[in-house]
Amino acid sequence: MTLIECKNVSFSYEGSPVLREINFSVDAGDYLCIVGENGTGKSTLLRGLLHLKNPSDGKIDFGGGLKSTHIGYLPQQMQLEDKRTVRQEAELAFAHIHETEAAVERLNRELAERSDYDSETYHTLIERMTTLSERLQLIGATSYQAELERTLLGLGFARDDFDRPTAEFSGGWRMRIELAKLLLRRPDVLLLDEPTNHLDIESIQWLEHFMSTSSNVVVLVSHDRAFINNTTRRTLEIELGHIYDYKVKYDEYVQLRRERREQQQRAYENQQKMLADTEAFIERFRYKATKAVQVQSRIKQLARVERIEVDAEDTAMLHLRFPPAPRSGSYPVIAEHLTKRYGDHLVFSDATFTIHRGDKVAFVGKNGEGKSTLVKCIMGEIADYSGTLRLGHNVRIGYFAQNQAQLLDETKTVFETIDYVATGDIRTKIRDILGAFLFGGEASDKKVGVLSGGERSRLAMIRLLLDPVNLLILDEPTNHLDMRSKDVLKEALSDFDGTLIVVSHDREFLDGLVDKVYEFGGGRVREHLGGIYDFLERKRIENLRELERRTAAPSVSVSVEESGAPSAKRSYEAVSYTH
């Protein structure tokens, strides 16, 4: 059954076409993702499906009795109110239950006041109250508080957070509250725009399980390859203003797209040869009377040809390499009994570990458990900790965090910002590098002062990648990168011959990149040898209740613990954690 249908739909932005005469439908049971480079119109299309943005041409129809009120939408950015506690805000998802409960209460009062038990109107009231009571039973009026708590816990909130004002939480945590409200409403269709941007790995796994077991129809935009592989079965690609519909999961789509582009390239080359031959014929016989009819025929033929377009990605795939890393000492980072508190709040305690030269390690764990705090300790931005933290000989740190983007010179252009730090042969490839990170063409001449927050973050990342360092520390480096840019960055980091510390929730980005995982949680920092999927596999088979009980026990040491040896990568299935 078709729920949403796009018929010859076009969208424009500031007069320029973004999507051109696209046709596709969203059907019952669909779990689909929309992919494409940043700026191709993915978010625009999502808003159009909800009728929040009108197409410049064509029509978007609802079918199967679907109404806009049956659609749940999570945008990338939203204005949030801060007048309630976390629980009170989440309870807004059950407004329909409260309305029905109030209606039942009104009917009860009215029935109590009447004595015409045999009248038709009395029996009508009885029937209506019975219907509403059955509806409450059906929608789970007696269990919604338990469902609310399960959802908030799954998205990373602690029980102690439920009665805190939402104003005490960061924007990322408030977005989680909005996501919780959306999931609790159980809409017929879920439209999600980058839902994992503010989630840690454990919460992403919980969301994957929830979507696979509790959602009817899902349409999502995401650059998290592992997430969309685990949650969708259909892939819509936006390219050059057109939609390509693949009835397969993302990984299968990548292979089919490669084959389609190879065919497209061959067709383009054949057409170019035909056009060149035709133009040569016209030029050769333009002034020959005996060929006038044929020349005019060829001119008309050229005018009718629909030109084949090929995405620049086919011919401009970039391989970025770091400058050689200056040699550092054998142990760039050594921590012994490191403890950090903010007042009475313990962030982590007694952390003891050594990062060796050439290690590539990931810091993972729930938000607020100390990952960025430890990074700032290593950077020297935080010094009021107890224990010992030493950097090795000749360690030169390159650091990327969100606030790095705010330190760029706003008077320079994008090109000048990179040209200023680039050295050696890489200077001849600056425009290619900028193109790979979405600053191609005229965008490279923009002033930094006019760039969005996401654009500044990407520019700060490029600037960092060109500076010769031997210890790279990256805090959520992929949040504003599309899949192509992430692949370029990951390849460069894999070839980097220095030491790498990366804070990230992107499993696919970490897979094959890191060889050690440091898990932050419950005041502990635990070391796990092996890659991210080795770590997740071990986590999957642990009993989380027992783990939380043990980490909360005061008698347990919170030193770094070594967990397991590297093993072969296994396929990982999302699991629902119960708090």
PDB file of N, CA, C and O in Angstrom, residues 288-346:
ATOM      1  N   LYS A 288      28.778  23.519 -47.969  1.00  0.00           N
ATOM      2  CA  LYS A 288      28.715  22.742 -49.204  1.00  0.00           C
ATOM      3  C   LYS A 288      27.245  22.516 -49.553  1.00  0.00           C
ATOM      4  O   LYS A 288      26.503  21.858 -48.808  1.00  0.00           O
ATOM      5  N   ALA A 289      26.804  23.084 -50.689  1.00  0.00           N
ATOM      6  CA  ALA A 289      25.375  23.069 -51.046  1.00  0.00           C
ATOM      7  C   ALA A 289      24.822  21.665 -51.158  1.00  0.00           C
ATOM      8  O   ALA A 289      23.677  21.402 -50.765  1.00  0.00           O
ATOM      9  N   THR A 290      25.633  20.751 -51.673  1.00  0.00           N
ATOM     10  CA  THR A 290      25.143  19.382 -51.890  1.00  0.00           C
ATOM     11  C   THR A 290      24.915  18.636 -50.567  1.00  0.00           C
ATOM     12  O   THR A 290      24.261  17.593 -50.541  1.00  0.00           O
ATOM     13  N   LYS A 291      25.475  19.144 -49.458  1.00  0.00           N
ATOM     14  CA  LYS A 291      25.334  18.500 -48.153  1.00  0.00           C
ATOM     15  C   LYS A 291      24.410  19.286 -47.214  1.00  0.00           C
ATOM     16  O   LYS A 291      24.301  18.972 -46.030  1.00  0.00           O
ATOM     17  N   ALA A 292      23.751  20.324 -47.737  1.00  0.00           N
ATOM     18  CA  ALA A 292      22.968  21.227 -46.890  1.00  0.00           C
ATOM     19  C   ALA A 292      21.883  20.476 -46.117  1.00  0.00           C
ATOM     20  O   ALA A 292      21.660  20.723 -44.930  1.00  0.00           O
ATOM     21  N   VAL A 293      21.179  19.576 -46.781  1.00  0.00           N
ATOM     22  CA  VAL A 293      20.105  18.843 -46.123  1.00  0.00           C
ATOM     23  C   VAL A 293      20.657  17.974 -44.994  1.00  0.00           C
ATOM     24  O   VAL A 293      20.101  17.935 -43.876  1.00  0.00           O
ATOM     25  N   GLN A 294      21.766  17.292 -45.261  1.00  0.00           N
ATOM     26  CA  GLN A 294      22.362  16.437 -44.240  1.00  0.00           C
ATOM     27  C   GLN A 294      22.891  17.252 -43.058  1.00  0.00           C
ATOM     28  O   GLN A 294      22.760  16.854 -41.901  1.00  0.00           O
ATOM     29  N   VAL A 295      23.485  18.412 -43.383  1.00  0.00           N
ATOM     30  CA  VAL A 295      23.999  19.274 -42.314  1.00  0.00           C
ATOM     31  C   VAL A 295      22.862  19.742 -41.420  1.00  0.00           C
ATOM     32  O   VAL A 295      22.954  19.690 -40.182  1.00  0.00           O
ATOM     33  N   GLN A 296      21.757  20.186 -42.024  1.00  0.00           N
ATOM     34  CA  GLN A 296      20.620  20.643 -41.223  1.00  0.00           C
ATOM     35  C   GLN A 296      20.048  19.496 -40.390  1.00  0.00           C
ATOM     36  O   GLN A 296      19.633  19.695 -39.239  1.00  0.00           O
ATOM     37  N   SER A 297      20.043  18.308 -40.971  1.00  0.00           N
ATOM     38  CA  SER A 297      19.548  17.150 -40.237  1.00  0.00           C
ATOM     39  C   SER A 297      20.419  16.864 -39.021  1.00  0.00           C
ATOM     40  O   SER A 297      19.912  16.578 -37.924  1.00  0.00           O
ATOM     41  N   ARG A 298      21.742  16.977 -39.201  1.00  0.00           N
ATOM     42  CA  ARG A 298      22.660  16.732 -38.071  1.00  0.00           C
ATOM     43  C   ARG A 298      22.527  17.819 -36.996  1.00  0.00           C
ATOM     44  O   ARG A 298      22.624  17.522 -35.807  1.00  0.00           O
ATOM     45  N   ILE A 299      22.309  19.054 -37.409  1.00  0.00           N
ATOM     46  CA  ILE A 299      22.127  20.142 -36.444  1.00  0.00           C
ATOM     47  C   ILE A 299      20.888  19.878 -35.590  1.00  0.00           C
ATOM     48  O   ILE A 299      20.902  20.034 -34.369  1.00  0.00           O
ATOM     49  N   LYS A 300      19.792  19.462 -36.228  1.00  0.00           N
ATOM     50  CA  LYS A 300      18.571  19.147 -35.487  1.00  0.00           C
ATOM     51  C   LYS A 300      18.792  17.947 -34.575  1.00  0.00           C
ATOM     52  O   LYS A 300      18.269  17.880 -33.453  1.00  0.00           O
ATOM     53  N   GLN A 301      19.565  16.978 -35.053  1.00  0.00           N
ATOM     54  CA  GLN A 301      19.861  15.790 -34.248  1.00  0.00           C
ATOM     55  C   GLN A 301      20.608  16.176 -32.967  1.00  0.00           C
ATOM     56  O   GLN A 301      20.293  15.687 -31.878  1.00  0.00           O
ATOM     57  N   LEU A 302      21.606  17.092 -33.108  1.00  0.00           N
ATOM     58  CA  LEU A 302      22.349  17.550 -31.937  1.00  0.00           C
ATOM     59  C   LEU A 302      21.440  18.244 -30.937  1.00  0.00           C
ATOM     60  O   LEU A 302      21.581  18.079 -29.721  1.00  0.00           O
ATOM     61  N   ALA A 303      20.521  19.051 -31.434  1.00  0.00           N
ATOM     62  CA  ALA A 303      19.618  19.809 -30.563  1.00  0.00           C
ATOM     63  C   ALA A 303      18.716  18.878 -29.763  1.00  0.00           C
ATOM     64  O   ALA A 303      18.268  19.232 -28.665  1.00  0.00           O
ATOM     65  N   ARG A 304      18.407  17.691 -30.307  1.00  0.00           N
ATOM     66  CA  ARG A 304      17.492  16.763 -29.639  1.00  0.00           C
ATOM     67  C   ARG A 304      18.195  15.837 -28.641  1.00  0.00           C
ATOM     68  O   ARG A 304      17.543  15.175 -27.840  1.00  0.00           O
ATOM     69  N   VAL A 305      19.510  15.777 -28.702  1.00  0.00           N
ATOM     70  CA  VAL A 305      20.245  14.834 -27.844  1.00  0.00           C
ATOM     71  C   VAL A 305      20.149  15.249 -26.376  1.00  0.00           C
ATOM     72  O   VAL A 305      20.401  16.402 -26.024  1.00  0.00           O
ATOM     73  N   GLU A 306      19.748  14.297 -25.529  1.00  0.00           N
ATOM     74  CA  GLU A 306      19.738  14.545 -24.089  1.00  0.00           C
ATOM     75  C   GLU A 306      21.113  14.172 -23.548  1.00  0.00           C
ATOM     76  O   GLU A 306      21.522  13.009 -23.576  1.00  0.00           O
ATOM     77  N   ARG A 307      21.829  15.187 -23.079  1.00  0.00           N
ATOM     78  CA  ARG A 307      23.225  14.991 -22.697  1.00  0.00           C
ATOM     79  C   ARG A 307      23.331  14.145 -21.421  1.00  0.00           C
ATOM     80  O   ARG A 307      22.615  14.376 -20.440  1.00  0.00           O
ATOM     81  N   ILE A 308      24.219  13.172 -21.454  1.00  0.00           N
ATOM     82  CA  ILE A 308      24.464  12.312 -20.299  1.00  0.00           C
ATOM     83  C   ILE A 308      25.396  13.036 -19.334  1.00  0.00           C
ATOM     84  O   ILE A 308      26.424  13.589 -19.735  1.00  0.00           O
ATOM     85  N   GLU A 309      25.021  13.049 -18.040  1.00  0.00           N
ATOM     86  CA  GLU A 309      25.842  13.675 -17.016  1.00  0.00           C
ATOM     87  C   GLU A 309      26.530  12.609 -16.181  1.00  0.00           C
ATOM     88  O   GLU A 309      25.958  11.559 -15.884  1.00  0.00           O
ATOM     89  N   VAL A 310      27.755  12.885 -15.826  1.00  0.00           N
ATOM     90  CA  VAL A 310      28.511  11.965 -14.978  1.00  0.00           C
ATOM     91  C   VAL A 310      29.022  12.749 -13.779  1.00  0.00           C
ATOM     92  O   VAL A 310      29.605  13.825 -13.934  1.00  0.00           O
ATOM     93  N   ASP A 311      28.777  12.207 -12.584  1.00  0.00           N
ATOM     94  CA  ASP A 311      29.223  12.880 -11.370  1.00  0.00           C
ATOM     95  C   ASP A 311      30.738  12.984 -11.355  1.00  0.00           C
ATOM     96  O   ASP A 311      31.448  12.051 -11.733  1.00  0.00           O
ATOM     97  N   ALA A 312      31.246  14.120 -10.873  1.00  0.00           N
ATOM     98  CA  ALA A 312      32.689  14.348 -10.825  1.00  0.00           C
ATOM     99  C   ALA A 312      33.407  13.325  -9.950  1.00  0.00           C
ATOM    100  O   ALA A 312      34.594  13.103 -10.100  1.00  0.00           O
ATOM    101  N   GLU A 313      32.671  12.673  -9.055  1.00  0.00           N
ATOM    102  CA  GLU A 313      33.286  11.685  -8.166  1.00  0.00           C
ATOM    103  C   GLU A 313      33.931  10.562  -8.964  1.00  0.00           C
ATOM    104  O   GLU A 313      34.919   9.973  -8.541  1.00  0.00           O
ATOM    105  N   ASP A 314      33.387  10.276 -10.120  1.00  0.00           N
ATOM    106  CA  ASP A 314      33.912   9.166 -10.918  1.00  0.00           C
ATOM    107  C   ASP A 314      35.343   9.408 -11.369  1.00  0.00           C
ATOM    108  O   ASP A 314      36.109   8.479 -11.556  1.00  0.00           O
ATOM    109  N   THR A 315      35.691  10.675 -11.568  1.00  0.00           N
ATOM    110  CA  THR A 315      37.004  10.980 -12.148  1.00  0.00           C
ATOM    111  C   THR A 315      37.906  11.737 -11.187  1.00  0.00           C
ATOM    112  O   THR A 315      39.042  12.036 -11.525  1.00  0.00           O
ATOM    113  N   ALA A 316      37.406  12.080  -9.986  1.00  0.00           N
ATOM    114  CA  ALA A 316      38.197  12.915  -9.094  1.00  0.00           C
ATOM    115  C   ALA A 316      38.293  12.338  -7.689  1.00  0.00           C
ATOM    116  O   ALA A 316      38.334  13.063  -6.725  1.00  0.00           O
ATOM    117  N   MET A 317      38.302  11.020  -7.581  1.00  0.00           N
ATOM    118  CA  MET A 317      38.426  10.417  -6.254  1.00  0.00           C
ATOM    119  C   MET A 317      39.807  10.718  -5.695  1.00  0.00           C
ATOM    120  O   MET A 317      40.819  10.491  -6.352  1.00  0.00           O
ATOM    121  N   LEU A 318      39.845  11.237  -4.480  1.00  0.00           N
ATOM    122  CA  LEU A 318      41.087  11.736  -3.906  1.00  0.00           C
ATOM    123  C   LEU A 318      41.667  10.745  -2.909  1.00  0.00           C
ATOM    124  O   LEU A 318      40.943  10.092  -2.172  1.00  0.00           O
ATOM    125  N   HIS A 319      42.979  10.634  -2.892  1.00  0.00           N
ATOM    126  CA  HIS A 319      43.679   9.848  -1.883  1.00  0.00           C
ATOM    127  C   HIS A 319      44.599  10.815  -1.133  1.00  0.00           C
ATOM    128  O   HIS A 319      45.635  11.221  -1.642  1.00  0.00           O
ATOM    129  N   LEU A 320      44.200  11.168   0.065  1.00  0.00           N
ATOM    130  CA  LEU A 320      44.920  12.157   0.858  1.00  0.00           C
ATOM    131  C   LEU A 320      45.895  11.451   1.783  1.00  0.00           C
ATOM    132  O   LEU A 320      45.561  10.451   2.403  1.00  0.00           O
ATOM    133  N   ARG A 321      47.117  11.978   1.868  1.00  0.00           N
ATOM    134  CA  ARG A 321      48.111  11.403   2.769  1.00  0.00           C
ATOM    135  C   ARG A 321      48.635  12.487   3.700  1.00  0.00           C
ATOM    136  O   ARG A 321      48.820  13.634   3.305  1.00  0.00           O
ATOM    137  N   PHE A 322      48.895  12.077   4.941  1.00  0.00           N
ATOM    138  CA  PHE A 322      49.475  13.004   5.893  1.00  0.00           C
ATOM    139  C   PHE A 322      50.954  13.226   5.587  1.00  0.00           C
ATOM    140  O   PHE A 322      51.620  12.344   5.039  1.00  0.00           O
ATOM    141  N   PRO A 323      51.483  14.376   5.986  1.00  0.00           N
ATOM    142  CA  PRO A 323      52.950  14.524   5.957  1.00  0.00           C
ATOM    143  C   PRO A 323      53.564  13.500   6.902  1.00  0.00           C
ATOM    144  O   PRO A 323      52.920  13.089   7.883  1.00  0.00           O
ATOM    145  N   PRO A 324      54.785  13.046   6.644  1.00  0.00           N
ATOM    146  CA  PRO A 324      55.428  12.084   7.558  1.00  0.00           C
ATOM    147  C   PRO A 324      55.457  12.625   8.981  1.00  0.00           C
ATOM    148  O   PRO A 324      55.748  13.796   9.212  1.00  0.00           O
ATOM    149  N   ALA A 325      55.139  11.748   9.937  1.00  0.00           N
ATOM    150  CA  ALA A 325      55.086  12.172  11.338  1.00  0.00           C
ATOM    151  C   ALA A 325      56.500  12.229  11.911  1.00  0.00           C
ATOM    152  O   ALA A 325      57.262  11.260  11.774  1.00  0.00           O
ATOM    153  N   PRO A 326      56.876  13.351  12.549  1.00  0.00           N
ATOM    154  CA  PRO A 326      58.169  13.387  13.250  1.00  0.00           C
ATOM    155  C   PRO A 326      58.210  12.273  14.296  1.00  0.00           C
ATOM    156  O   PRO A 326      57.208  11.999  14.948  1.00  0.00           O
ATOM    157  N   ARG A 327      59.364  11.650  14.474  1.00  0.00           N
ATOM    158  CA  ARG A 327      59.447  10.520  15.394  1.00  0.00           C
ATOM    159  C   ARG A 327      59.331  10.997  16.837  1.00  0.00           C
ATOM    160  O   ARG A 327      59.999  11.942  17.263  1.00  0.00           O
ATOM    161  N   SER A 328      58.457  10.321  17.590  1.00  0.00           N
ATOM    162  CA  SER A 328      58.289  10.634  19.007  1.00  0.00           C
ATOM    163  C   SER A 328      58.934   9.533  19.835  1.00  0.00           C
ATOM    164  O   SER A 328      59.469   8.557  19.302  1.00  0.00           O
ATOM    165  N   GLY A 329      58.865   9.691  21.171  1.00  0.00           N
ATOM    166  CA  GLY A 329      59.320   8.637  22.046  1.00  0.00           C
ATOM    167  C   GLY A 329      58.426   7.407  21.937  1.00  0.00           C
ATOM    168  O   GLY A 329      57.367   7.430  21.307  1.00  0.00           O
ATOM    169  N   SER A 330      58.837   6.322  22.561  1.00  0.00           N
ATOM    170  CA  SER A 330      58.111   5.052  22.427  1.00  0.00           C
ATOM    171  C   SER A 330      56.736   5.088  23.083  1.00  0.00           C
ATOM    172  O   SER A 330      55.849   4.322  22.715  1.00  0.00           O
ATOM    173  N   TYR A 331      56.550   5.969  24.071  1.00  0.00           N
ATOM    174  CA  TYR A 331      55.288   6.007  24.816  1.00  0.00           C
ATOM    175  C   TYR A 331      54.752   7.440  24.831  1.00  0.00           C
ATOM    176  O   TYR A 331      55.032   8.212  25.760  1.00  0.00           O
ATOM    177  N   PRO A 332      53.983   7.818  23.814  1.00  0.00           N
ATOM    178  CA  PRO A 332      53.490   9.202  23.734  1.00  0.00           C
ATOM    179  C   PRO A 332      52.635   9.628  24.917  1.00  0.00           C
ATOM    180  O   PRO A 332      52.656  10.792  25.310  1.00  0.00           O
ATOM    181  N   VAL A 333      51.835   8.692  25.504  1.00  0.00           N
ATOM    182  CA  VAL A 333      50.957   9.041  26.624  1.00  0.00           C
ATOM    183  C   VAL A 333      51.061   7.960  27.698  1.00  0.00           C
ATOM    184  O   VAL A 333      50.855   6.776  27.410  1.00  0.00           O
ATOM    185  N   ILE A 334      51.371   8.383  28.929  1.00  0.00           N
ATOM    186  CA  ILE A 334      51.413   7.462  30.072  1.00  0.00           C
ATOM    187  C   ILE A 334      50.572   8.070  31.188  1.00  0.00           C
ATOM    188  O   ILE A 334      50.810   9.202  31.613  1.00  0.00           O
ATOM    189  N   ALA A 335      49.565   7.312  31.658  1.00  0.00           N
ATOM    190  CA  ALA A 335      48.716   7.755  32.774  1.00  0.00           C
ATOM    191  C   ALA A 335      48.836   6.759  33.920  1.00  0.00           C
ATOM    192  O   ALA A 335      48.817   5.544  33.705  1.00  0.00           O
ATOM    193  N   GLU A 336      48.977   7.278  35.141  1.00  0.00           N
ATOM    194  CA  GLU A 336      49.081   6.422  36.312  1.00  0.00           C
ATOM    195  C   GLU A 336      48.157   6.961  37.398  1.00  0.00           C
ATOM    196  O   GLU A 336      48.314   8.099  37.860  1.00  0.00           O
ATOM    197  N   HIS A 337      47.165   6.164  37.768  1.00  0.00           N
ATOM    198  CA  HIS A 337      46.228   6.503  38.849  1.00  0.00           C
ATOM    199  C   HIS A 337      45.579   7.871  38.624  1.00  0.00           C
ATOM    200  O   HIS A 337      45.368   8.640  39.570  1.00  0.00           O
ATOM    201  N   LEU A 338      45.240   8.143  37.394  1.00  0.00           N
ATOM    202  CA  LEU A 338      44.682   9.448  37.033  1.00  0.00           C
ATOM    203  C   LEU A 338      43.235   9.546  37.504  1.00  0.00           C
ATOM    204  O   LEU A 338      42.412   8.669  37.229  1.00  0.00           O
ATOM    205  N   THR A 339      42.923  10.613  38.226  1.00  0.00           N
ATOM    206  CA  THR A 339      41.577  10.821  38.769  1.00  0.00           C
ATOM    207  C   THR A 339      41.160  12.264  38.521  1.00  0.00           C
ATOM    208  O   THR A 339      41.945  13.192  38.727  1.00  0.00           O
ATOM    209  N   LYS A 340      39.922  12.441  38.091  1.00  0.00           N
ATOM    210  CA  LYS A 340      39.409  13.785  37.823  1.00  0.00           C
ATOM    211  C   LYS A 340      38.009  13.915  38.405  1.00  0.00           C
ATOM    212  O   LYS A 340      37.150  13.059  38.189  1.00  0.00           O
ATOM    213  N   ARG A 341      37.785  15.008  39.141  1.00  0.00           N
ATOM    214  CA  ARG A 341      36.475  15.332  39.694  1.00  0.00           C
ATOM    215  C   ARG A 341      36.096  16.753  39.304  1.00  0.00           C
ATOM    216  O   ARG A 341      36.954  17.601  39.111  1.00  0.00           O
ATOM    217  N   TYR A 342      34.792  16.974  39.204  1.00  0.00           N
ATOM    218  CA  TYR A 342      34.251  18.322  39.142  1.00  0.00           C
ATOM    219  C   TYR A 342      33.425  18.508  40.413  1.00  0.00           C
ATOM    220  O   TYR A 342      32.282  18.058  40.490  1.00  0.00           O
ATOM    221  N   GLY A 343      34.029  19.121  41.441  1.00  0.00           N
ATOM    222  CA  GLY A 343      33.346  19.217  42.721  1.00  0.00           C
ATOM    223  C   GLY A 343      33.147  17.836  43.312  1.00  0.00           C
ATOM    224  O   GLY A 343      34.095  17.058  43.465  1.00  0.00           O
ATOM    225  N   ASP A 344      31.910  17.502  43.635  1.00  0.00           N
ATOM    226  CA  ASP A 344      31.598  16.181  44.189  1.00  0.00           C
ATOM    227  C   ASP A 344      31.409  15.116  43.113  1.00  0.00           C
ATOM    228  O   ASP A 344      31.253  13.932  43.424  1.00  0.00           O
ATOM    229  N   HIS A 345      31.406  15.535  41.847  1.00  0.00           N
ATOM    230  CA  HIS A 345      31.145  14.585  40.752  1.00  0.00           C
ATOM    231  C   HIS A 345      32.446  13.930  40.288  1.00  0.00           C
ATOM    232  O   HIS A 345      33.376  14.604  39.837  1.00  0.00           O
ATOM    233  N   LEU A 346      32.521  12.605  40.419  1.00  0.00           N
ATOM    234  CA  LEU A 346      33.674  11.848  39.947  1.00  0.00           C
ATOM    235  C   LEU A 346      33.512  11.552  38.463  1.00  0.00           C
ATOM    236  O   LEU A 346      32.531  10.935  38.050  1.00  0.00           O
TER     237      LEU A 346
END
